[in-house]
CSV table of N, CA and C in Angstrom, one decimal:
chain,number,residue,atom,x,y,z
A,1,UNK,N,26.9,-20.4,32.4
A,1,UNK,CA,26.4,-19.1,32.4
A,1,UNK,C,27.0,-18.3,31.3
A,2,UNK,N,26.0,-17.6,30.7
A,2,UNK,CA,26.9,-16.7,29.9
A,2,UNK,C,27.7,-15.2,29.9
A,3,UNK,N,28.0,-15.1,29.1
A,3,UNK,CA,28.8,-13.2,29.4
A,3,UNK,C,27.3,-12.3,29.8
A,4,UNK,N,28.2,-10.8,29.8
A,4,UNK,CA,27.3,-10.2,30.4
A,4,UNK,C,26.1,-9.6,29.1
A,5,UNK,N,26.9,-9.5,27.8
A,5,UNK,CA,26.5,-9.3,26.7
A,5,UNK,C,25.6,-10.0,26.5
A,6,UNK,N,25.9,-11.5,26.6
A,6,UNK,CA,24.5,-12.7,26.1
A,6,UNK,C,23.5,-12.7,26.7
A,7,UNK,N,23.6,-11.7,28.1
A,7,UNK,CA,22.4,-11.3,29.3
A,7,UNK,C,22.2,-10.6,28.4
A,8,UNK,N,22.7,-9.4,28.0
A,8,UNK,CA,21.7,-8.2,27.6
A,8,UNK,C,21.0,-8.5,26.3
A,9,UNK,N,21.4,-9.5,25.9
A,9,UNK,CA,20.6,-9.6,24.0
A,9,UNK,C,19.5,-10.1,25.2
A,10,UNK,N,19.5,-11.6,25.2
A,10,UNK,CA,18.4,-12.1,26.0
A,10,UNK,C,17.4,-11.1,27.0
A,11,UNK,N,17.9,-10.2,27.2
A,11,UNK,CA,16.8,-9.3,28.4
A,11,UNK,C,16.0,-8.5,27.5
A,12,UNK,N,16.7,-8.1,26.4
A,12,UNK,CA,15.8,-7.1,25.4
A,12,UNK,C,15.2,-7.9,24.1
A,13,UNK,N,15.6,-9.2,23.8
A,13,UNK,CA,15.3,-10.0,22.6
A,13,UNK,C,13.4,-10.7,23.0
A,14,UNK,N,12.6,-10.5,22.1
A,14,UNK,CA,11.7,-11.1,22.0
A,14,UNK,C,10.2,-10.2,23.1
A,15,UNK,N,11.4,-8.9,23.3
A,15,UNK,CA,10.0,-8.0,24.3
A,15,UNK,C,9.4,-6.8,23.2
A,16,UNK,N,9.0,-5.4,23.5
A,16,UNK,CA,8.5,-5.0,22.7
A,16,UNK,C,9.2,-4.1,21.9
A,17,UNK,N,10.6,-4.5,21.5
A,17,UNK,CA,11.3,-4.0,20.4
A,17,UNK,C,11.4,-5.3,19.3
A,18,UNK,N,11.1,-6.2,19.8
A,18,UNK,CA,10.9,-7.8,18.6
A,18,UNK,C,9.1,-7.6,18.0
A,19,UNK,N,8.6,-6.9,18.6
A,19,UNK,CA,7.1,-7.2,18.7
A,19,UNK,C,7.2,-6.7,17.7
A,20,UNK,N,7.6,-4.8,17.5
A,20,UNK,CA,7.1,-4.0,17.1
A,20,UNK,C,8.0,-4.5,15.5
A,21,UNK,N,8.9,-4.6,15.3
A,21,UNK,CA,9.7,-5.2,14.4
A,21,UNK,C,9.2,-6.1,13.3
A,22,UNK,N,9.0,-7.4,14.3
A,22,UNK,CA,8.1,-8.6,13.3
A,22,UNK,C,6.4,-7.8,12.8
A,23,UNK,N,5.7,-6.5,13.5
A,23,UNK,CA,4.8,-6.4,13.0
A,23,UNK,C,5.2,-5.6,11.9
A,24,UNK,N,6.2,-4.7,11.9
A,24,UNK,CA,6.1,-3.4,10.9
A,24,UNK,C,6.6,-4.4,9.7
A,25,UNK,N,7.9,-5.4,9.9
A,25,UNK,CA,8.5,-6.3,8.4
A,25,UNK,C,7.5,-7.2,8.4
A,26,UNK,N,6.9,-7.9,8.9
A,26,UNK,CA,6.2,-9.1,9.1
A,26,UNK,C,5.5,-9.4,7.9
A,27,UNK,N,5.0,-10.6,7.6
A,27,UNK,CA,4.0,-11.3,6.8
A,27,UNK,C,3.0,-10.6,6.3
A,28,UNK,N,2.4,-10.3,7.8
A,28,UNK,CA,1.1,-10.0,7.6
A,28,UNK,C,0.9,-8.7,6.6
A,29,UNK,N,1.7,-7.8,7.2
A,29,UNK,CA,1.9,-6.1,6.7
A,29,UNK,C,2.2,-6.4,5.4
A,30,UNK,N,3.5,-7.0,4.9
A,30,UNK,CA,3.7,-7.2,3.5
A,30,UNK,C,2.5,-7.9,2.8
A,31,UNK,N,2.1,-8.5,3.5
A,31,UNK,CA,0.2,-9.1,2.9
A,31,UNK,C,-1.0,-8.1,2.2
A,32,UNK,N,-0.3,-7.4,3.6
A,32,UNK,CA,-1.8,-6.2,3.3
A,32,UNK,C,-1.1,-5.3,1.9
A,33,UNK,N,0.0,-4.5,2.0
A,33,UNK,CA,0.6,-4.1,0.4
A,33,UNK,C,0.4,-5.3,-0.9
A,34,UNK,N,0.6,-5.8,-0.6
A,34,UNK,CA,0.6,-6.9,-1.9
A,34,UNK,C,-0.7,-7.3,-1.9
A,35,UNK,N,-1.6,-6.8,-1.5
A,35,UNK,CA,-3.2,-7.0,-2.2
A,35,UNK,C,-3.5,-5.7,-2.9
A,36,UNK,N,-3.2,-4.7,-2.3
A,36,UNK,CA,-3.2,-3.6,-2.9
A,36,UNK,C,-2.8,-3.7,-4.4
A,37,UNK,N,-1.4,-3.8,-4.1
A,37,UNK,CA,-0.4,-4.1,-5.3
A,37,UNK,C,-1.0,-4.8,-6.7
A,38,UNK,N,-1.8,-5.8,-6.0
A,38,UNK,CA,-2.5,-7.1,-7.1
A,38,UNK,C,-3.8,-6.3,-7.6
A,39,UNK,N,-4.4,-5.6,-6.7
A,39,UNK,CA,-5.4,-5.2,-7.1
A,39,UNK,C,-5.4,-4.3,-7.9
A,40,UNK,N,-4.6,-3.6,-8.1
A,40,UNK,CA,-4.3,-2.3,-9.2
A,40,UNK,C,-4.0,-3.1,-9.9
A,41,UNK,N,-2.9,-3.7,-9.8
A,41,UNK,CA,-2.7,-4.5,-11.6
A,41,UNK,C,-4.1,-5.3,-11.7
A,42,UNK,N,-4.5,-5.6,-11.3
A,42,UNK,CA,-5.8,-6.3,-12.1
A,42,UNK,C,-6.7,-5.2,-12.7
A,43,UNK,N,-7.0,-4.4,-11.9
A,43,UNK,CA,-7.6,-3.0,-12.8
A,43,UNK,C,-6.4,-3.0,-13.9
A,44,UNK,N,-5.7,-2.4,-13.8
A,44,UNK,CA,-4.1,-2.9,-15.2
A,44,UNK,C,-5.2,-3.4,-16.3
A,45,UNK,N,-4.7,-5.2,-15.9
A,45,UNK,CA,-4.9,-6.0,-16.9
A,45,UNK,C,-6.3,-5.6,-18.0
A,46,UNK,N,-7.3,-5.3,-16.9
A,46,UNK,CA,-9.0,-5.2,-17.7
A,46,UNK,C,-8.6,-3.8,-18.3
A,47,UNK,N,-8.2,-3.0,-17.9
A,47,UNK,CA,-7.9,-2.0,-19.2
A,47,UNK,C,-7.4,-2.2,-20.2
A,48,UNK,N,-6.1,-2.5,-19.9
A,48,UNK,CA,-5.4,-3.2,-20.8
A,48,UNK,C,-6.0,-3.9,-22.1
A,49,UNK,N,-6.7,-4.9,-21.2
A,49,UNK,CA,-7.3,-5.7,-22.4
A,49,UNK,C,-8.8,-4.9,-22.7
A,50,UNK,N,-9.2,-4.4,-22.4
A,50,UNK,CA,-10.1,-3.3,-23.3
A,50,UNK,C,-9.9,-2.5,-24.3
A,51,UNK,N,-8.2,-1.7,-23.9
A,51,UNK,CA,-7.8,-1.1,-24.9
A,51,UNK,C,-7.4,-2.0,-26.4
A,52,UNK,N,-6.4,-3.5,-25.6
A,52,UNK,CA,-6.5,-3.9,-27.0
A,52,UNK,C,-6.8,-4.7,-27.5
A,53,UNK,N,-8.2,-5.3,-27.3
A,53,UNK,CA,-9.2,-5.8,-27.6
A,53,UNK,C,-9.3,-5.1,-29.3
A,54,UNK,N,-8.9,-5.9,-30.4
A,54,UNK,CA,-8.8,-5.2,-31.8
A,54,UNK,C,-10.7,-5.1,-32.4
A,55,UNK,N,-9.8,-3.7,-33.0
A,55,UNK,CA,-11.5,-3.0,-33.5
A,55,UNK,C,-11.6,-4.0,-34.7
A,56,UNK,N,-10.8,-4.3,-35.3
A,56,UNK,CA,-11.1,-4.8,-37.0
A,56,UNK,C,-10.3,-6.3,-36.7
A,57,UNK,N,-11.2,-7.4,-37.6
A,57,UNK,CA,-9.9,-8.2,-37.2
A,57,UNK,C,-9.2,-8.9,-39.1
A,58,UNK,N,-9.3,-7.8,-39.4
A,58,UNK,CA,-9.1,-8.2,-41.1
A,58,UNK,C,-7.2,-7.8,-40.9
A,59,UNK,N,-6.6,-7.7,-39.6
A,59,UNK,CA,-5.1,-8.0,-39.8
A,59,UNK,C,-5.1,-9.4,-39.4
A,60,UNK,N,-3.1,-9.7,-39.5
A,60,UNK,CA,-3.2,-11.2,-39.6
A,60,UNK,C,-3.1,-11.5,-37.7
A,61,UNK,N,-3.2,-12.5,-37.5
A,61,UNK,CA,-3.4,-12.7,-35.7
A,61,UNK,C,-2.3,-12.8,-35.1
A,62,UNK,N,-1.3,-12.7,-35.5
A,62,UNK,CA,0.1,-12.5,-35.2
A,62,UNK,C,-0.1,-11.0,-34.7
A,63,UNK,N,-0.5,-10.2,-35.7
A,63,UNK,CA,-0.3,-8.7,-35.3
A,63,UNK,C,-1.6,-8.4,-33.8
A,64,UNK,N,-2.8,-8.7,-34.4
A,64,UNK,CA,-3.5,-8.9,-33.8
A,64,UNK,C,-2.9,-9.0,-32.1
A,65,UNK,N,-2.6,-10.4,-31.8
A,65,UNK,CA,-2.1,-10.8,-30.6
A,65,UNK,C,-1.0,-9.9,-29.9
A,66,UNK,N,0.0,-9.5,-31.0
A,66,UNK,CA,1.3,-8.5,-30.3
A,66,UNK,C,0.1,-7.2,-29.8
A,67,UNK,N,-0.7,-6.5,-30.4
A,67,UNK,CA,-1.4,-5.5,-30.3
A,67,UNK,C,-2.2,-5.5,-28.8
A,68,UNK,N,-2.6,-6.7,-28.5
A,68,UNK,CA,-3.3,-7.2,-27.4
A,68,UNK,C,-1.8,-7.5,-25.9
A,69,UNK,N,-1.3,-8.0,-26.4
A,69,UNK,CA,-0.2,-8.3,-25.5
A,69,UNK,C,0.3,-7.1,-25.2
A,70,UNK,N,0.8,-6.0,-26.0
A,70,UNK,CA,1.5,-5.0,-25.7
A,70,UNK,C,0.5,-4.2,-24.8
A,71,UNK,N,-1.0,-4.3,-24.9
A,71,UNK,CA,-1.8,-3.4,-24.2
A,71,UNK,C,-1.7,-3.9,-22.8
A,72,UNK,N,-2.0,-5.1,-23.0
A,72,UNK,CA,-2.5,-5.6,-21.4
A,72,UNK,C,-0.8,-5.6,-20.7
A,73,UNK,N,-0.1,-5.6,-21.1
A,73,UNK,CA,1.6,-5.7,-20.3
A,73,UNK,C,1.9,-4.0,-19.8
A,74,UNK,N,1.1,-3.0,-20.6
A,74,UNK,CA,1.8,-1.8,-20.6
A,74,UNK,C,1.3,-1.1,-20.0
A,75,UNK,N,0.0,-1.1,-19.2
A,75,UNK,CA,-1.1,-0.9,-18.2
A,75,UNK,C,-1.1,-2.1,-16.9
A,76,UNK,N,-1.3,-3.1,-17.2
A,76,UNK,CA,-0.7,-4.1,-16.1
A,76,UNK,C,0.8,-3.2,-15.2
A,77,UNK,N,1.5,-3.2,-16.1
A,77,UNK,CA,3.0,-2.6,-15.2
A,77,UNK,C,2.7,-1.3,-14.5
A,78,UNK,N,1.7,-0.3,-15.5
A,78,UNK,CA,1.5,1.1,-15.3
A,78,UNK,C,0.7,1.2,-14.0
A,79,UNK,N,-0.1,0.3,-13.8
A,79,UNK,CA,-0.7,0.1,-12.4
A,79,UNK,C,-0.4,-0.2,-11.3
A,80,UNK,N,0.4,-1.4,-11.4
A,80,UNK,CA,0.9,-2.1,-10.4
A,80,UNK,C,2.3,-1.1,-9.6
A,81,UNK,N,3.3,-0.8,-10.7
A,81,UNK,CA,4.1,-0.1,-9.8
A,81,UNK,C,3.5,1.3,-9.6
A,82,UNK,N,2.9,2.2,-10.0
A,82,UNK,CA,1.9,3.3,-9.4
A,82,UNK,C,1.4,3.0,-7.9
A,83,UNK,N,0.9,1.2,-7.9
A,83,UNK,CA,0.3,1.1,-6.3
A,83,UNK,C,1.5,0.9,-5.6
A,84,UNK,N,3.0,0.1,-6.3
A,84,UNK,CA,3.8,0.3,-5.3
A,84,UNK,C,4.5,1.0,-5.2
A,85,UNK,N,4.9,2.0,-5.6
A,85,UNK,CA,5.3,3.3,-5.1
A,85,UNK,C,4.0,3.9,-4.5
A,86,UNK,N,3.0,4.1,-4.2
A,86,UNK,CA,2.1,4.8,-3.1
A,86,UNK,C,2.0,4.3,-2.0
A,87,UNK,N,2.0,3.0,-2.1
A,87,UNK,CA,2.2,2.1,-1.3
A,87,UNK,C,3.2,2.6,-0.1
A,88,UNK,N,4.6,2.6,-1.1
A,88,UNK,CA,5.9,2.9,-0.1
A,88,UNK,C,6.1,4.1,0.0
A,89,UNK,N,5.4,5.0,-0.3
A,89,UNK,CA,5.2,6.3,0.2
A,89,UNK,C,4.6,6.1,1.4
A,90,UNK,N,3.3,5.8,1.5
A,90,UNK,CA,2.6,5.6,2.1
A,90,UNK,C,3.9,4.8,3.8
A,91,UNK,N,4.0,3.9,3.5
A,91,UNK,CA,5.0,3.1,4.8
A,91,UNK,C,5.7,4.6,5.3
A,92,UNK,N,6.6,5.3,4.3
A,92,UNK,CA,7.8,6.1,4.7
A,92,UNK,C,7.0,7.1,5.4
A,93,UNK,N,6.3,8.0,5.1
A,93,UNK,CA,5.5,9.0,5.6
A,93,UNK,C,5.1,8.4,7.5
A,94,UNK,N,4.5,7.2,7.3
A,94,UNK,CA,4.2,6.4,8.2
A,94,UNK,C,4.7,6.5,9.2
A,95,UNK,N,6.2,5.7,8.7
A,95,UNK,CA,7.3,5.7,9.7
A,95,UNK,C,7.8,7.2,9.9
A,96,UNK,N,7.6,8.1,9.6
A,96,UNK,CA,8.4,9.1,9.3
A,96,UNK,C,7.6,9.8,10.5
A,97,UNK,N,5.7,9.8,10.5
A,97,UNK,CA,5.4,10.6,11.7
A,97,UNK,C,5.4,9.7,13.0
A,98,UNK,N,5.4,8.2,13.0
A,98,UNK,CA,6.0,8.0,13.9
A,98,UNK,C,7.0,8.4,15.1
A,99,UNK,N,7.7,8.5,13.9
A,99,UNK,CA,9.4,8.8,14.5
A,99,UNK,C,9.4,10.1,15.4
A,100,UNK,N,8.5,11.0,14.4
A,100,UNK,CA,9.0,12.4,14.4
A,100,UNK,C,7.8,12.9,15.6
A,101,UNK,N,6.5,12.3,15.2
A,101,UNK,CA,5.6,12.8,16.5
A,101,UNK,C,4.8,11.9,17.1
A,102,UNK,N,5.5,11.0,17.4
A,102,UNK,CA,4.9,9.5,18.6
A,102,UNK,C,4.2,10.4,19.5
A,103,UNK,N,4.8,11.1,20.1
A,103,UNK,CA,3.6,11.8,21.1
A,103,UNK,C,2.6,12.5,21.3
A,104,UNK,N,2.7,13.1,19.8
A,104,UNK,CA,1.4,14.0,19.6
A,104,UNK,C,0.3,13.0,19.4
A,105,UNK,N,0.9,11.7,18.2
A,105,UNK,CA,-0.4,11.3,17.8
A,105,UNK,C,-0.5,10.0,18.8
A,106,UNK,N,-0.4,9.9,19.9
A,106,UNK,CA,-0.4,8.9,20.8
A,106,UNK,C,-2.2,9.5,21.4
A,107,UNK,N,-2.4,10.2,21.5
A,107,UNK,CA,-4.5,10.2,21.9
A,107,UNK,C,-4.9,10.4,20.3
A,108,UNK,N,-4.7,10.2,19.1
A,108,UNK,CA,-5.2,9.8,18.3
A,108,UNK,C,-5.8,8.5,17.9
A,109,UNK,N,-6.9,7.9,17.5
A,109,UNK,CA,-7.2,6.8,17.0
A,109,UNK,C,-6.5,6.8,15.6
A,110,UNK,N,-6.9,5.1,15.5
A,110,UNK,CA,-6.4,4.6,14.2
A,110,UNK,C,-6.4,5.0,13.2
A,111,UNK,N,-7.9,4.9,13.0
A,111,UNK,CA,-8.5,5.4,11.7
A,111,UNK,C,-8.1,6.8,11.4
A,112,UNK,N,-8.2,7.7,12.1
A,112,UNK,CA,-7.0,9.0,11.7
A,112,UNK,C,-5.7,9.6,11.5
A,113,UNK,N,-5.5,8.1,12.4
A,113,UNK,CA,-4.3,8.2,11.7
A,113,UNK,C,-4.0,8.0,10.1
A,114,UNK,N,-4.3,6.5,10.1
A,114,UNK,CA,-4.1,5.9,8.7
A,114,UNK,C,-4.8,7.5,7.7
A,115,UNK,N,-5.7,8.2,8.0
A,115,UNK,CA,-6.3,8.9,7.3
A,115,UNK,C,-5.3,10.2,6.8
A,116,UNK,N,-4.5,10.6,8.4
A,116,UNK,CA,-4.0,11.7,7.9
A,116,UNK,C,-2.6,11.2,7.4
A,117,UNK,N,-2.2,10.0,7.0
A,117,UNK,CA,-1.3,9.6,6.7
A,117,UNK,C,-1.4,9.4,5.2
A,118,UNK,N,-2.1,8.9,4.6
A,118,UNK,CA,-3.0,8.5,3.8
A,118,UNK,C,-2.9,9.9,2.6
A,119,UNK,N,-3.1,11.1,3.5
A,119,UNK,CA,-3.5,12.5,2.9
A,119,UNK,C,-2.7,13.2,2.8
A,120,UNK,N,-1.2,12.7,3.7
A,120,UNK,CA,-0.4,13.3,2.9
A,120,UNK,C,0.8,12.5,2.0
A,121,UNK,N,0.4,11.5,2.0
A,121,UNK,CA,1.1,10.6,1.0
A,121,UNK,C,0.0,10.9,-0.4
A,122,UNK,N,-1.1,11.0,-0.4
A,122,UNK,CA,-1.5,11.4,-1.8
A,122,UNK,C,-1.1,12.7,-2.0
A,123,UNK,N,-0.5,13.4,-0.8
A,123,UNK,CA,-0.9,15.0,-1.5
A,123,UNK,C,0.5,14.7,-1.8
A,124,UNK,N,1.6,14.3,-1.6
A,124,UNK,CA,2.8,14.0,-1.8
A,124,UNK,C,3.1,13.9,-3.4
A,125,UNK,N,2.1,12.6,-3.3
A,125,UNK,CA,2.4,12.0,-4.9
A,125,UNK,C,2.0,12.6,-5.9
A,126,UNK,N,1.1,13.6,-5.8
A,126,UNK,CA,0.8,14.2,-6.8
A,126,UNK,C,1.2,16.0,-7.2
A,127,UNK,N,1.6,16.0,-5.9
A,127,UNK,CA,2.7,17.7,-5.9
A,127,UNK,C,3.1,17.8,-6.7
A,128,UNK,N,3.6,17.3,-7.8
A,128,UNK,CA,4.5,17.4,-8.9
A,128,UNK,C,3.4,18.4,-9.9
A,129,UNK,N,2.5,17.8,-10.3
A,129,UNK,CA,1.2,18.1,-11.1
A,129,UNK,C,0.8,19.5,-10.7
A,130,UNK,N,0.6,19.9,-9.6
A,130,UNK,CA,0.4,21.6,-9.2
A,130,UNK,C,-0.3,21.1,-8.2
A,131,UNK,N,-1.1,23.0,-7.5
A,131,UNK,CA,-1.7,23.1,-6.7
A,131,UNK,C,-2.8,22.0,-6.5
A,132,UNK,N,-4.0,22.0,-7.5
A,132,UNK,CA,-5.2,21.6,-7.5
A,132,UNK,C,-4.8,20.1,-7.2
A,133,UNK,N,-4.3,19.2,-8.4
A,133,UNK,CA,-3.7,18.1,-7.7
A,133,UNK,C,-3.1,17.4,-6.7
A,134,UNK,N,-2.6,18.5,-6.1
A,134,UNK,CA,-2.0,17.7,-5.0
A,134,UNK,C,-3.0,17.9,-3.9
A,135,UNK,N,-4.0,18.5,-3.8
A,135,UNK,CA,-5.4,18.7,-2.9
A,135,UNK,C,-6.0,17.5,-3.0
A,136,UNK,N,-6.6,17.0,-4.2
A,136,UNK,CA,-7.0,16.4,-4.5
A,136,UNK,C,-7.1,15.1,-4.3
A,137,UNK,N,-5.4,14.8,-4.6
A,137,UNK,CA,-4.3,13.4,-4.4
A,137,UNK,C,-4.7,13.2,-2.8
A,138,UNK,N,-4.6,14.0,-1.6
A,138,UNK,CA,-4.8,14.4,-0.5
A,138,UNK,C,-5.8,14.2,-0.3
A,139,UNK,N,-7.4,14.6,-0.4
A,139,UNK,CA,-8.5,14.0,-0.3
A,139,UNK,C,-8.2,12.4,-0.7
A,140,UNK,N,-8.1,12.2,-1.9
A,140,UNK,CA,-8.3,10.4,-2.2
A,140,UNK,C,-7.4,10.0,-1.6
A,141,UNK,N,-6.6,10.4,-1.2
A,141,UNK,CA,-5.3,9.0,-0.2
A,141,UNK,C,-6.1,9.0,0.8
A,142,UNK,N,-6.3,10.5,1.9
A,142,UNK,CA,-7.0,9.9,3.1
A,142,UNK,C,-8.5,8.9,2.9
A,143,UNK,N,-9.2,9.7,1.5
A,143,UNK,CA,-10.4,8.3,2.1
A,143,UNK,C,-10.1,7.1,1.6
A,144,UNK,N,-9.3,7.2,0.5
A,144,UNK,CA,-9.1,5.4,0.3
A,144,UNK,C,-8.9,4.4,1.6
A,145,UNK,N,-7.5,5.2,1.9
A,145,UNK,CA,-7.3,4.4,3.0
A,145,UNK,C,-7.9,4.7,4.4
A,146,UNK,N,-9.0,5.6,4.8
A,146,UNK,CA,-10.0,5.6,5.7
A,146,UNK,C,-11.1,4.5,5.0
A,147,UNK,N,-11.5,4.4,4.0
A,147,UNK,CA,-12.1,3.4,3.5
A,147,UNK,C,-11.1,2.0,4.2
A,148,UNK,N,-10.4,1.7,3.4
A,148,UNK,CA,-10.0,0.4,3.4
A,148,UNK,C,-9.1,0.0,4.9
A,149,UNK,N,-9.7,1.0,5.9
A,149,UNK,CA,-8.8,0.8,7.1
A,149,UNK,C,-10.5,0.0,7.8
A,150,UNK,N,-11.4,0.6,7.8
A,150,UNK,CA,-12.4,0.4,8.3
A,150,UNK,C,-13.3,-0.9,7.1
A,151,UNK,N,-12.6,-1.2,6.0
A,151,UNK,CA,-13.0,-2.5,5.9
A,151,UNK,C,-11.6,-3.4,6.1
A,152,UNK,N,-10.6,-3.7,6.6
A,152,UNK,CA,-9.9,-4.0,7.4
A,152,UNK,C,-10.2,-4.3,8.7
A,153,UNK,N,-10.6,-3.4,9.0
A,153,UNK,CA,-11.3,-3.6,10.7
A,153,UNK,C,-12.4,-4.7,10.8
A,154,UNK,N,-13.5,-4.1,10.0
A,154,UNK,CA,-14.4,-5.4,9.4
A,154,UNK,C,-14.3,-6.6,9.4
A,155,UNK,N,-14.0,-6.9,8.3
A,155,UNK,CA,-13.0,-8.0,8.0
A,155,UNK,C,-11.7,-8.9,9.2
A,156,UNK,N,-11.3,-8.0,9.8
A,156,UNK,CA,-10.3,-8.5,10.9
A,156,UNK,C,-11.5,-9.2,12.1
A,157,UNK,N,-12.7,-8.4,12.3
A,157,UNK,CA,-13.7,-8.7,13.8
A,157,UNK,C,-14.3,-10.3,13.0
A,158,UNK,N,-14.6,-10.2,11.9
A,158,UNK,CA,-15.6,-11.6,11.0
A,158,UNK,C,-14.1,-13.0,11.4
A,159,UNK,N,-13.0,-11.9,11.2
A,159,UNK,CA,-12.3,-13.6,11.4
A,159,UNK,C,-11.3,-13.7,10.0
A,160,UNK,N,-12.2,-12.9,8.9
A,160,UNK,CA,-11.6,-13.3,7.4
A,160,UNK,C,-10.2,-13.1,7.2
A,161,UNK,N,-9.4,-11.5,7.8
A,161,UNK,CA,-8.0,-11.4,7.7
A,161,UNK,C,-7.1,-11.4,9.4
A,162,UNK,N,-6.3,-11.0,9.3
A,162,UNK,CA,-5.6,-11.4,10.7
A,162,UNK,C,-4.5,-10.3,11.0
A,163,UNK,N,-4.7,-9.1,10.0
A,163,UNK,CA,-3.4,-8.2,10.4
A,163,UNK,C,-4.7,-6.7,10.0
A,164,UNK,N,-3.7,-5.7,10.9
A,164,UNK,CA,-4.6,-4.6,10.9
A,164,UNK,C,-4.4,-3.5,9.9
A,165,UNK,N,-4.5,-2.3,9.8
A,165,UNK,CA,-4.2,-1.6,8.8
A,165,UNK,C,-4.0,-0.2,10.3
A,166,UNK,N,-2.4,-0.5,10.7
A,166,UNK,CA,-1.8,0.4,11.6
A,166,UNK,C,-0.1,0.5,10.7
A,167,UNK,N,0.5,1.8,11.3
A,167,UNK,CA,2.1,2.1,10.8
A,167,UNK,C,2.5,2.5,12.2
């Protein structure tokens, strides 16, 4: 038999403080950011290489190539960490009204949540910029991610993904 301590891990281990844990770090969650994440830098990359796609090609291809390389690396990065910093805005805000109003938004659905969460992590990110911007930032966070919560949902009922778009 063990001590009284090895009872108490064992009585609280694996109920819904394990649950909630493996879902907020879990696989799946880091799944769902890291498509986002990919997906901005692939927008990145095709700009990138739009921009430096050379107008003339009467330089030598040495230059040429650095010209191309430097474009597609400098938009590629400009993208991707852009989605992951909104991204982790997005989580912190998340956990943040969790924390702070579990109970208010407990008769709320999903999708407004993610929405008003969404709305104020854009309006967040863009406060810097002024008034109009950060309005703005606010509209497009909540519908992106009212969009992409409800093709999440979609997609989860077909079978295709397996984790939801909840904080």
């Amino acid at each position: 038999m063990g001590s009284k301590a090895e009872n108490q891990i064992e009585q609280y281990s694996g109920q819904d403080f394990g649950d909630k844990i493996s879902f907020t770090v879990g696989v799946s969650y880091m799944l769902g950011r890291l498509y986002f994440i990919i997906l901005a830098s692939s927008i990145g990359l095709l700009k990138g290489a739009i921009e430096g796609f050379p107008r003339q090609f009467n330089m030598p291809k040495k230059l040429i190539l650095n010209n191309f390389f430097n474009a597609v690396g400098k938009r590629t990065s400009t993208y991707g960490q852009a989605a992951a910093s909104a991204s982790m805005l997005y989580y912190f805000v998340g956990a943040g009204m969790n924390l702070l109003f579990e109970d208010e938004l407990a008769d709320i659905n999903q999708l407004k949540k993610n929405m008003l969460c969404g709305a104020i992590s854009g309006a967040v990110y863009k406060s810097t910029l002024g008034v109009v911007p950060f309005f703005v930032g606010g509209i497009v966070g909540g519908s992106l991610i009212g969009g992409l919560t409800l093709l999440v949902e979609n997609f989860n009922r077909k079978g295709i993904v397996a984790f939801e778009m909840k904080f």
